[in-house]
Coordinates of C-alpha atoms in Angstrom, one line a residue:
M1 CA -17.0 11.3 36.2
K2 CA -13.8 10.6 35.2
H3 CA -13.5 9.2 31.6
N4 CA -9.8 7.8 32.4
T5 CA -9.4 5.4 29.8
I6 CA -4.7 5.6 30.8
P7 CA -5.2 2.2 32.2
M8 CA -6.4 0.7 29.7
P9 CA -7.1 -2.3 27.8
D10 CA -7.8 -5.0 29.8
E11 CA -5.9 -8.2 30.1
K12 CA -7.4 -9.5 26.3
G13 CA -6.5 -6.7 24.8
Y14 CA -10.0 -4.4 24.9
F15 CA -10.9 -1.2 24.8
G16 CA -14.1 -1.2 26.2
E17 CA -15.5 -3.9 22.9
Y18 CA -13.2 -2.8 20.8
G19 CA -9.4 -3.9 20.2
G20 CA -8.9 -7.3 20.6
Q21 CA -6.9 -9.7 18.8
V22 CA -8.9 -11.4 16.3
I23 CA -6.3 -13.6 15.1
P24 CA -5.4 -18.0 14.7
P25 CA -4.7 -19.8 17.9
D26 CA -0.8 -19.6 16.9
L27 CA -1.1 -15.9 16.4
V28 CA -2.6 -15.5 19.5
A29 CA 0.4 -17.3 21.6
I30 CA 3.0 -15.2 19.1
M31 CA 1.5 -12.0 20.1
N32 CA 1.0 -13.2 23.6
D33 CA 4.8 -12.9 23.5
I34 CA 5.1 -9.7 22.5
N35 CA 3.2 -8.4 25.4
R36 CA 4.9 -10.4 27.5
A37 CA 8.2 -9.0 26.2
Y38 CA 7.0 -5.8 25.4
Q39 CA 5.9 -5.3 29.5
E40 CA 9.0 -6.7 30.9
I41 CA 12.2 -5.1 28.6
S42 CA 9.3 -1.8 28.1
K43 CA 10.1 -0.6 32.7
T44 CA 13.5 -1.6 32.5
P45 CA 15.7 1.7 34.0
S46 CA 18.2 0.1 30.5
F47 CA 15.5 0.3 27.9
K48 CA 13.7 3.4 29.5
D49 CA 17.0 5.3 29.7
E50 CA 17.8 4.9 26.4
L51 CA 14.7 5.6 25.3
N52 CA 14.5 9.3 26.7
D53 CA 18.3 9.2 25.9
L54 CA 17.6 8.9 22.1
Y55 CA 13.6 10.7 22.3
T56 CA 16.2 14.7 23.4
H57 CA 19.4 14.2 21.3
Y58 CA 18.7 12.1 18.0
V59 CA 15.2 13.0 17.6
G60 CA 15.3 16.4 19.5
R61 CA 12.0 16.3 21.6
P62 CA 10.0 17.9 23.7
S63 CA 8.8 19.2 20.0
P64 CA 8.2 23.2 20.8
I65 CA 5.2 24.3 20.8
F66 CA 3.8 27.5 18.8
Y67 CA 1.8 30.6 18.6
A68 CA 0.5 30.5 15.2
K69 CA -0.4 34.2 15.8
R70 CA -0.4 35.3 12.2
L71 CA -2.7 32.4 11.8
T72 CA -4.8 33.9 14.0
E73 CA -4.9 37.1 13.3
K74 CA -6.0 36.4 9.6
L75 CA -8.6 34.7 10.9
G76 CA -10.2 36.3 14.1
G77 CA -11.3 34.3 17.0
A78 CA -10.0 31.8 18.9
K79 CA -6.4 31.6 19.2
I80 CA -3.6 28.7 17.3
F81 CA -0.8 26.5 18.3
L82 CA 0.9 24.3 17.0
K83 CA 2.5 21.2 19.1
R84 CA 5.3 20.9 16.2
E85 CA 6.4 17.4 15.2
D86 CA 6.9 18.0 12.7
L87 CA 10.5 18.9 13.7
N88 CA 11.4 15.5 14.8
H89 CA 14.1 14.0 12.9
T90 CA 12.1 12.5 10.2
G91 CA 9.9 15.0 10.0
A92 CA 7.0 13.2 11.7
H93 CA 5.2 11.4 15.4
K94 CA 5.8 8.3 14.0
I95 CA 10.1 8.3 15.3
N96 CA 8.1 8.0 18.3
H97 CA 7.3 4.7 18.5
C98 CA 9.6 3.2 15.8
L99 CA 12.3 4.3 18.4
G100 CA 10.6 2.3 20.5
E101 CA 8.6 -0.9 18.2
A102 CA 13.0 -1.3 17.5
L103 CA 14.6 -1.2 20.5
L104 CA 11.7 -3.9 22.0
A105 CA 13.2 -6.2 18.4
R106 CA 16.4 -6.2 19.1
H107 CA 15.6 -6.7 23.2
M108 CA 13.9 -10.2 22.4
G109 CA 16.9 -10.5 19.4
K110 CA 14.9 -9.4 16.8
T111 CA 16.1 -10.5 12.5
K112 CA 14.1 -8.8 10.7
V113 CA 11.7 -6.2 11.4
I114 CA 8.7 -5.8 8.9
A115 CA 5.9 -2.9 8.6
E116 CA 3.7 -1.0 6.3
T117 CA 3.5 2.7 5.5
G118 CA 1.5 4.9 2.9
A119 CA 2.5 8.3 3.1
G120 CA 6.0 6.7 4.5
Q121 CA 6.6 8.3 7.3
H122 CA 5.7 5.1 9.1
G123 CA 8.2 4.0 6.6
V124 CA 10.8 6.4 6.5
A125 CA 10.9 5.9 10.8
L126 CA 11.0 3.2 11.0
A127 CA 14.3 2.3 8.5
T128 CA 16.0 5.3 10.3
A129 CA 15.4 3.5 13.7
C130 CA 16.2 -0.1 12.2
A131 CA 19.3 1.4 10.8
L132 CA 20.2 3.1 13.8
V133 CA 19.9 -0.3 16.4
G134 CA 21.3 -2.5 13.9
I135 CA 18.4 -4.3 12.4
D136 CA 17.0 -5.5 9.0
C137 CA 13.6 -4.0 7.9
E138 CA 11.8 -4.3 5.4
I139 CA 8.6 -2.5 3.8
H140 CA 5.6 -3.2 1.6
M141 CA 4.2 0.0 0.5
G142 CA 1.1 0.5 -2.2
E143 CA 1.8 1.8 -5.5
V144 CA -0.5 4.5 -5.6
D145 CA 1.2 5.4 -2.3
I146 CA 5.1 5.2 -3.7
E147 CA 4.0 6.9 -7.1
K148 CA 2.5 10.0 -4.9
E149 CA 5.0 10.1 -2.5
R150 CA 8.6 9.4 -4.4
P151 CA 10.7 11.6 -1.7
N152 CA 9.7 9.4 1.2
V153 CA 10.9 6.2 -1.2
T154 CA 14.1 8.1 -2.0
K155 CA 14.5 8.4 1.7
M156 CA 14.1 4.6 2.4
K157 CA 16.1 3.2 -0.1
I158 CA 19.2 5.5 0.6
L159 CA 18.6 4.3 5.0
G160 CA 18.9 0.7 3.5
C161 CA 15.3 -1.1 3.7
T162 CA 14.2 -3.3 1.7
L163 CA 11.0 -1.6 -0.4
V164 CA 7.8 -4.4 -0.9
P165 CA 5.7 -2.5 -3.5
V166 CA 2.0 -3.6 -3.1
S167 CA 0.2 -4.2 -6.6
R168 CA -3.1 -6.3 -5.1
G169 CA -6.5 -4.4 -5.0
T170 CA -6.8 -0.1 -4.6
R171 CA -2.6 -0.5 -4.2
T172 CA -3.2 1.7 -1.0
L173 CA -2.4 1.4 2.5
K174 CA -5.3 -1.9 3.1
D175 CA -3.2 -3.9 0.9
A176 CA 0.1 -3.0 2.6
V177 CA -1.4 -4.4 5.6
D178 CA -2.7 -7.7 4.0
S179 CA 0.8 -7.5 2.3
A180 CA 3.4 -7.2 5.4
F181 CA 1.9 -9.6 7.2
E182 CA 1.8 -12.8 5.0
E183 CA 5.5 -11.5 5.4
Y184 CA 6.2 -11.5 9.1
L185 CA 3.2 -15.0 9.5
K186 CA 6.3 -16.7 7.5
D187 CA 8.6 -16.4 10.5
P188 CA 6.6 -14.4 13.0
V189 CA 9.3 -16.2 15.8
N190 CA 12.0 -14.2 14.5
F191 CA 10.6 -11.4 12.4
I192 CA 8.9 -8.8 14.4
Y193 CA 6.1 -7.0 12.7
A194 CA 5.8 -3.2 13.8
I195 CA 3.0 -1.6 13.4
G196 CA 2.8 1.9 12.1
S197 CA -0.6 2.8 14.6
V198 CA -3.1 2.1 17.0
V199 CA -4.1 -0.6 15.2
G200 CA -3.9 -4.6 14.9
P201 CA -4.0 -7.3 17.3
H202 CA -2.8 -6.5 20.5
P203 CA -0.8 -5.2 21.9
F204 CA 0.2 -3.4 19.2
P205 CA -2.6 -0.9 20.1
M206 CA -1.7 -0.4 23.5
M207 CA 1.9 -0.3 22.9
V208 CA 2.2 2.3 19.9
R209 CA 0.0 4.6 22.2
D210 CA 2.5 4.8 25.2
F211 CA 5.3 5.4 22.7
Q212 CA 3.1 8.2 21.2
S213 CA 1.8 9.4 24.7
I214 CA 4.9 11.8 24.8
I215 CA 3.4 14.2 23.4
G216 CA 0.2 14.4 24.7
K217 CA 2.4 14.8 28.3
E218 CA 4.7 17.4 26.8
A219 CA 1.9 19.4 25.5
R220 CA 0.5 19.3 28.6
A221 CA 3.3 20.7 30.8
Q222 CA 4.0 23.1 28.0
F223 CA 0.6 25.0 28.0
L224 CA 0.4 24.9 31.1
E225 CA 3.3 26.8 31.9
E226 CA 3.4 28.8 28.9
Q227 CA -0.2 29.8 28.7
G228 CA -0.8 29.0 32.6
R229 CA -4.2 27.5 31.5
L230 CA -5.0 24.1 29.8
P231 CA -6.3 24.5 25.5
D232 CA -10.2 24.5 25.1
V233 CA -10.0 22.4 22.5
I234 CA -7.2 19.9 21.1
T235 CA -7.6 18.4 18.0
A236 CA -5.3 16.1 16.0
C237 CA -6.1 14.0 12.3
V238 CA -6.7 10.0 12.5
G239 CA -6.7 7.5 10.0
G240 CA -5.6 4.6 12.1
G241 CA -5.1 7.8 14.9
S242 CA -1.2 7.5 16.5
N243 CA -1.4 11.4 16.5
A244 CA -4.1 12.0 18.0
I245 CA -4.1 9.0 20.6
G246 CA -0.6 10.1 21.9
L247 CA -1.9 13.9 22.0
F248 CA -5.2 13.2 23.4
T249 CA -4.3 11.0 26.7
A250 CA -2.4 13.2 28.6
F251 CA -6.2 15.4 28.9
L252 CA -8.5 13.3 29.6
D253 CA -9.3 13.3 32.3
D254 CA -9.3 17.3 31.8
E255 CA -13.1 17.5 31.2
L256 CA -12.9 20.9 30.4
V257 CA -11.0 20.1 27.3
D258 CA -12.5 19.2 24.4
I259 CA -11.2 16.5 22.7
V260 CA -12.1 16.9 18.9
G261 CA -10.3 13.8 15.8
V262 CA -10.2 14.8 12.0
E263 CA -11.4 12.2 9.9
P264 CA -11.0 12.5 5.5
A265 CA -14.9 13.2 4.6
G266 CA -12.3 12.6 1.4
R267 CA -14.1 14.2 -2.2
G268 CA -17.4 13.7 -0.3
L269 CA -19.3 11.6 2.1
E270 CA -21.9 11.4 0.2
K271 CA -19.9 10.2 -2.7
G272 CA -18.3 7.1 -0.8
E273 CA -14.4 8.1 -1.7
H274 CA -13.7 9.4 1.9
A275 CA -11.6 7.4 4.7
A276 CA -14.4 9.1 7.5
T277 CA -15.0 5.6 9.1
M278 CA -15.8 7.5 12.4
S279 CA -18.6 9.2 10.8
K280 CA -19.4 6.7 8.7
G281 CA -18.8 3.2 10.0
V282 CA -19.5 0.5 11.4
K283 CA -18.6 -2.1 14.2
G284 CA -16.5 -4.8 12.8
A285 CA -13.7 -6.4 12.8
L286 CA -10.4 -5.7 10.7
H287 CA -6.6 -6.7 10.7
G288 CA -7.1 -8.8 13.8
F289 CA -8.6 -6.4 16.3
E290 CA -13.0 -4.9 16.5
C291 CA -13.4 -1.2 15.6
Y292 CA -15.5 0.5 14.1
N293 CA -14.1 0.1 10.2
L294 CA -16.0 1.2 6.7
Q295 CA -17.3 -2.6 4.9
D296 CA -19.7 -3.6 2.5
Q297 CA -22.8 -6.1 3.3
S298 CA -20.1 -9.1 3.6
G299 CA -17.9 -7.6 5.8
E300 CA -15.7 -6.7 3.7
P301 CA -13.4 -3.9 4.1
L302 CA -14.9 -0.8 1.0
P303 CA -12.1 1.2 -0.9
V304 CA -11.0 4.1 1.2
Y305 CA -9.6 7.4 -0.3
S306 CA -8.3 10.3 1.5
I307 CA -6.3 12.8 -0.9
A308 CA -3.4 11.9 2.4
S309 CA -2.1 8.8 1.8
G310 CA -1.6 8.4 5.7
L311 CA -5.1 8.5 6.6
D312 CA -6.0 6.4 3.8
Y313 CA -7.6 3.1 6.1
P314 CA -11.3 2.0 6.6
G315 CA -10.4 1.5 10.1
V316 CA -9.6 3.2 13.8
G317 CA -8.2 2.3 16.8
P318 CA -10.0 1.1 19.3
Q319 CA -9.5 3.1 21.9
H320 CA -10.6 6.1 19.5
C321 CA -13.7 3.8 18.9
L322 CA -14.4 3.9 22.3
L323 CA -13.5 7.5 23.5
K324 CA -16.1 7.9 20.9
D325 CA -18.5 5.8 22.3
L326 CA -17.9 7.7 26.0
G327 CA -18.3 10.5 24.0
R328 CA -14.9 12.2 25.0
A329 CA -14.0 12.5 22.4
K330 CA -15.5 13.6 19.2
Y331 CA -14.8 13.1 15.4
V332 CA -15.5 16.1 12.2
A333 CA -13.9 14.8 9.0
I334 CA -12.8 17.5 6.8
D335 CA -12.5 17.0 2.8
D336 CA -9.9 16.9 0.9
E337 CA -10.4 21.0 -0.6
E338 CA -10.5 22.5 2.9
C339 CA -7.1 20.1 3.3
I340 CA -5.8 22.0 -0.2
D341 CA -7.3 24.9 1.2
A342 CA -5.2 25.2 5.1
F343 CA -2.3 23.3 3.6
M344 CA -1.4 26.8 1.6
T345 CA -3.1 28.9 4.1
L346 CA -0.3 27.5 7.0
S347 CA 2.1 27.8 4.8
R348 CA 1.7 31.4 3.2
V349 CA 1.0 33.1 6.7
E350 CA 2.9 30.7 9.2
G351 CA 6.0 29.7 6.9
I352 CA 5.7 26.2 7.8
I353 CA 4.5 23.6 5.2
P354 CA 2.1 20.5 6.8
A355 CA 1.7 16.9 5.8
L356 CA -1.3 16.9 4.0
E357 CA -2.3 14.0 7.0
S358 CA -1.5 17.0 9.5
A359 CA -3.4 19.4 7.4
H360 CA -6.8 17.7 8.0
A361 CA -6.1 19.0 12.0
V362 CA -5.1 23.0 11.0
A363 CA -8.7 22.9 8.2
Y364 CA -10.5 22.0 11.5
A365 CA -9.1 24.7 13.3
M366 CA -9.2 26.7 11.1
K367 CA -12.7 26.5 10.8
I368 CA -13.6 26.9 14.5
A369 CA -11.3 29.4 15.6
K370 CA -13.9 32.1 13.5
K371 CA -17.0 31.2 16.0
M372 CA -14.3 31.2 18.8
S373 CA -13.8 34.3 21.3
S374 CA -10.1 35.9 21.2
N375 CA -10.0 34.4 24.6
E376 CA -9.8 31.2 23.7
T377 CA -7.5 29.3 22.6
I378 CA -6.4 26.0 19.8
L379 CA -4.2 23.1 20.3
V380 CA -3.5 21.4 17.1
N381 CA -1.1 18.8 16.9
L382 CA 1.0 19.6 13.2
S383 CA 2.0 15.0 13.3
G384 CA 4.1 16.2 10.3
R385 CA 6.2 17.9 7.6
G386 CA 4.8 18.8 4.4
D387 CA 8.3 17.3 2.4
K388 CA 6.6 14.2 1.5
D389 CA 3.6 16.5 -0.1
A390 CA 5.1 19.3 -1.6
D391 CA 5.5 17.6 -5.6
F392 CA 1.9 16.8 -5.7
I393 CA 0.2 20.1 -4.5
A394 CA 2.3 22.1 -6.3
D395 CA 1.1 19.5 -9.4
K396 CA -2.3 19.0 -8.6
L397 CA -2.2 23.7 -8.1
G398 CA -0.4 23.8 -11.8
L399 CA 2.3 26.0 -9.5

């Protein structure tokens, strides 16, 4: 059976029973306008040419695939390869969809782009894209994350965006989303909300996926060319899930490729201090769409935790939910300690400091490589670099 979910979602924005537009009727009209504009503008040669030109000459695409030889030798077992999204301009995969969203905003004649950020990578990438296309940018960020991700906060200010600290609730990513959405609703005609992942109401899960799918298209072609075959396992970290769906999309029809999303188990799945939505979540609505999410008895989102601010989210993209139900992808959880171990190991064995988010996927690869044979291969989406996390980890480990 073909699991091809690339033509999805359906016209109402559903991936199976997930996604859609769980929003007030007046907002539905605005989202449908964005969808119409996206469908028309993104297919024009001028938009495609400009975006591809920026990917090549601004972002530095294609990002290479690196064989982590010393890590592989240290672990024994399967060969580990890294898709180096950390080498993109701004240091992560986020720039892929931020350029698309900023160009779309300019084509639609919007005056301001509003967004939330957790680890600050989406914020930096969007502030960068907005500076490039000449449009105002406003980023909402939880106070906890502002404290933790200082380097990214500084970059956003240098790039000229307005940074709005969010002091409500847990003062992290979920609250930043709430705050940004409220600001957006003040003038949705002139503002556009640039969602930072494959979440939110339709068309955002589809739109962000489409912009991020360049990762998987490149990786599949590169791996075939360099190795003469496809990887046995592909893996990526999952919070909202944009870097993961970006990698996974190109491999969905390759039945022999195992697809694995890696969530944060935080301080432990039993303690409740985690953000492992697929492992522990239930079906429900959050931030305008249906998905697996972590919620209490009355349907309110639970407080979530991860050492990686970018994974600190109580929901997950609707296409991931469908892939889980279909059995086409599986979702596992990695805890803080395993994440830190992978962060330090990759840094010291390969000289690559990964983002804490990406280190979850590296940790999973390290875990399974030993159990696999030396002629098998694992491709990890190294979705971001760890500059933003270096001081935090140095403090934590007393380096």
